[in-house]
């Protein structure tokens, strides 16, 4: 519950272990951010939470805190630039891809919402948005986290609505795959109809069948018996013609491609059982199997529907995160001498020689060359290099990297298929086509089981044809119905459904079902460094002081200088000191890629690279100030005034929480752990040493990583690759199982079999556990199904199995499989 | 036992009625979101700005 900690805080908010009232994260001691909610003052952990909570209160929606049953997610702080970016959604050309217009100003859009954790979130959003003028309709689906939004464009703009959603602590993107979504919905409804009707009619058939089984039919009652059979025939026909369609379609597909799938025996079994029953009904003698047909269809449809829903859910989760801002670029027009006109254009429309403006924080839309400006660019997603690279006039830019510091102007040299990014895409395609084959356990068994059953049924038919011509058909039918592959065909789907939803609960979305089984068989785990084992974010490691000023004072000055910096180092320093600046810096001058100069309390200070500070201070640094480990992969910057060097700050990439535990657990369960990185060797070595990974290879490009993978795959290794960047995507595509971090790039996520939604590395260990358990359960299910069949086939061939026994055996064997699979839910 | 004819014939319109109700429910989206309505009923909804759709 959300209010457990509140009694502690009303008295003394500085007590340790105070949690944020909005998101439940611990509040840093000494931080005094409070919001009055329902009459009492509540602590907040950050400015983001404070702003959101205040907005909720100001809108008169404080009931949210009473209704909710889970804490909200920690919202990001609202930066004006971020809100500014939402404006692009008002652009006509961009809107064309996702908006439906029904009147002059009546617009409709499907939004993907992020951050929804409980039904109160929906209440909050629907109430707030519903009260805004101009919004004519809002309907949020809790299952899919999507909203249908209608508005009057004359009264309100989409960016304004998105901004309001952001203010409440959620994120929303227009969904561009509405068509896919509609098709999926249609498919779901069709499946539900088939399932429901099979169940409904099946129950009627069952009722009549009980009468047929138990009735002590004398000659006089044979009219009633015949009537019941005819009535069952009428009820079963729609089940066969409508509900069972997917099996016939699947069987037809299997036959066309000459595969031995599960659908062929299913289709054959129900058709023969049905036709045999019709024949018996017409002749008014012999056994009828209508109940077997309907129950069989119903149980199989149920298994498929559950599997479909689990997959749909996982897909929605993964789809929801793949929508980020649309790919757009700001194009400058050369109008005479001055370039003033800029317009936002979709990246697809970019041409060579176009002049583009890339603002700080934006990603580079195409390969090109800098024509104006100096900035640092983060290429870690493409190359794995964790340190930002300085770019100035003449430097080459790679599409997909991120401009960190200050605006750059660039000319496009390559677009579309010629870019470095597109080159990586080609490697991905190749990697996928060369992916090693893998036969799932179930298919291996089904492959020989089905032909055996068909041959046995054929032999039985041939034998009885010669012995007793009246019996050959009932015996053949009972062989096919009794050995009915129901349990066998449910064995894998039932376990997969349970595994998928268990994994989703622990924070992993499964995009491809095979992955669960392959994960269980994995021998090697390969990790990427930047962004996977580490956060891909620099953190202040150590401060070396050698002056009159102490550490805190130096940090305070540095934070004031870096006040407006978008540079990762600046943000890391600000992250330490928090929002409260003790000094105000004036005359701040930014030298992109080098450092910052500014005046604090009347004294000029310089912060930046060693060269920059040496240049400005005019002296060499003291030996004590330069950290000894400056060469081990970290980054160091220096602070000086006009005469003296004051201190140095060393930064390194932060290792993800639980990374060490995960590596230890993986090694303990006998897996080989390998680290492949595009970063330089000292940085990779530091991380590998820290996490005790014995095998690591630094300085690898996307292609090299793939080659490395191929080498060990040749030695029959089953490989799970965990990565996040664009440069990891080819390896992800080539690995047996690919796992992407949820916060990673779209390209990595699209090529992944599984996605770690919560970005917690220890979920991987849990996933391994679930997958092993699932494989064990699938094995048990299949063994059970095969043993059951081996027992019943001889009796069926000898003509000893009555139809009611066949039906009962079939239902029981299926229930055993379903019950056994349910044990997966409990393994975490 | 002849009563069984009557009973079964009576059951036919019932089956048709239930099937029709089920088909209507699926098509009109009654099964689209099974989570929200059960919470929604407990939450205060008397917002003047809220429109019914």
Coordinates of C-alpha atoms in Angstrom, one line a residue, chain A residues 63 67 119-120 122-123 126-127 130-131 135 138-143 185 188-189 192-193 196-197 200-201 204 223-224 227-228 231 235, chain B residues 1-2 4-5 8 11-12 15 18-19 22-23 26-27 29 31-36 39-40 42-47 49-51 53:
Chain A
X63 CA -8.6 11.4 -5.0
X67 CA -7.8 5.3 -5.4
X119 CA -6.4 1.7 -12.7
X120 CA -6.2 5.0 -10.8
X122 CA -6.5 5.8 -16.0
X123 CA -9.0 7.5 -13.8
X126 CA -9.4 10.4 -18.2
X127 CA -10.7 12.9 -15.7
X130 CA -11.9 14.9 -20.3
X131 CA -12.1 18.2 -18.5
X135 CA -11.1 17.3 -26.1
X138 CA -11.0 10.0 -24.4
X139 CA -11.1 6.3 -23.8
X140 CA -8.2 4.4 -22.3
X141 CA -7.8 0.7 -22.5
X142 CA -6.1 -0.6 -19.3
X143 CA -5.2 -3.9 -20.9
X185 CA -8.2 -7.0 -32.4
X188 CA -8.8 -11.9 -31.2
X189 CA -12.5 -11.4 -31.5
X192 CA -13.1 -15.6 -29.0
X193 CA -16.2 -16.3 -31.0
X196 CA -17.2 -19.4 -27.1
X197 CA -19.4 -21.2 -29.6
X200 CA -21.6 -23.4 -25.7
X201 CA -22.5 -26.0 -28.3
X204 CA -25.3 -29.1 -25.2
X223 CA -36.6 -43.4 -31.7
X224 CA -35.4 -41.2 -28.8
X227 CA -33.5 -38.2 -32.2
X228 CA -30.7 -37.3 -29.7
X231 CA -29.9 -33.3 -32.5
X235 CA -25.2 -29.0 -32.8
Chain B
X1 CA -40.1 -40.3 -22.1
X2 CA -41.8 -38.5 -24.9
X4 CA -37.8 -35.3 -24.0
X5 CA -38.9 -34.2 -27.5
X8 CA -35.1 -30.5 -26.4
X11 CA -33.8 -25.8 -25.5
X12 CA -33.3 -24.7 -29.1
X15 CA -29.3 -22.0 -27.2
X18 CA -27.4 -17.4 -25.6
X19 CA -25.3 -17.7 -28.8
X22 CA -22.5 -14.0 -26.8
X23 CA -21.9 -13.0 -30.3
X26 CA -17.9 -10.1 -28.4
X27 CA -18.7 -7.8 -31.4
X29 CA -16.4 -5.0 -27.4
X31 CA -14.5 -8.4 -23.7
X32 CA -12.0 -5.7 -24.9
X33 CA -10.9 -4.5 -21.5
X34 CA -11.7 -6.7 -18.6
X35 CA -9.7 -4.8 -16.1
X36 CA -10.8 -1.2 -16.2
X39 CA -12.1 -0.7 -10.9
X40 CA -14.0 2.2 -12.5
X42 CA -15.5 2.2 -7.4
X43 CA -14.1 5.5 -8.5
X44 CA -15.9 8.8 -8.2
X45 CA -17.1 9.8 -11.6
X46 CA -19.1 13.0 -11.0
X47 CA -16.8 15.3 -12.9
X49 CA -16.1 18.1 -17.4
X50 CA -16.4 14.5 -18.2
X51 CA -18.5 13.6 -21.2
X53 CA -19.1 8.7 -25.0

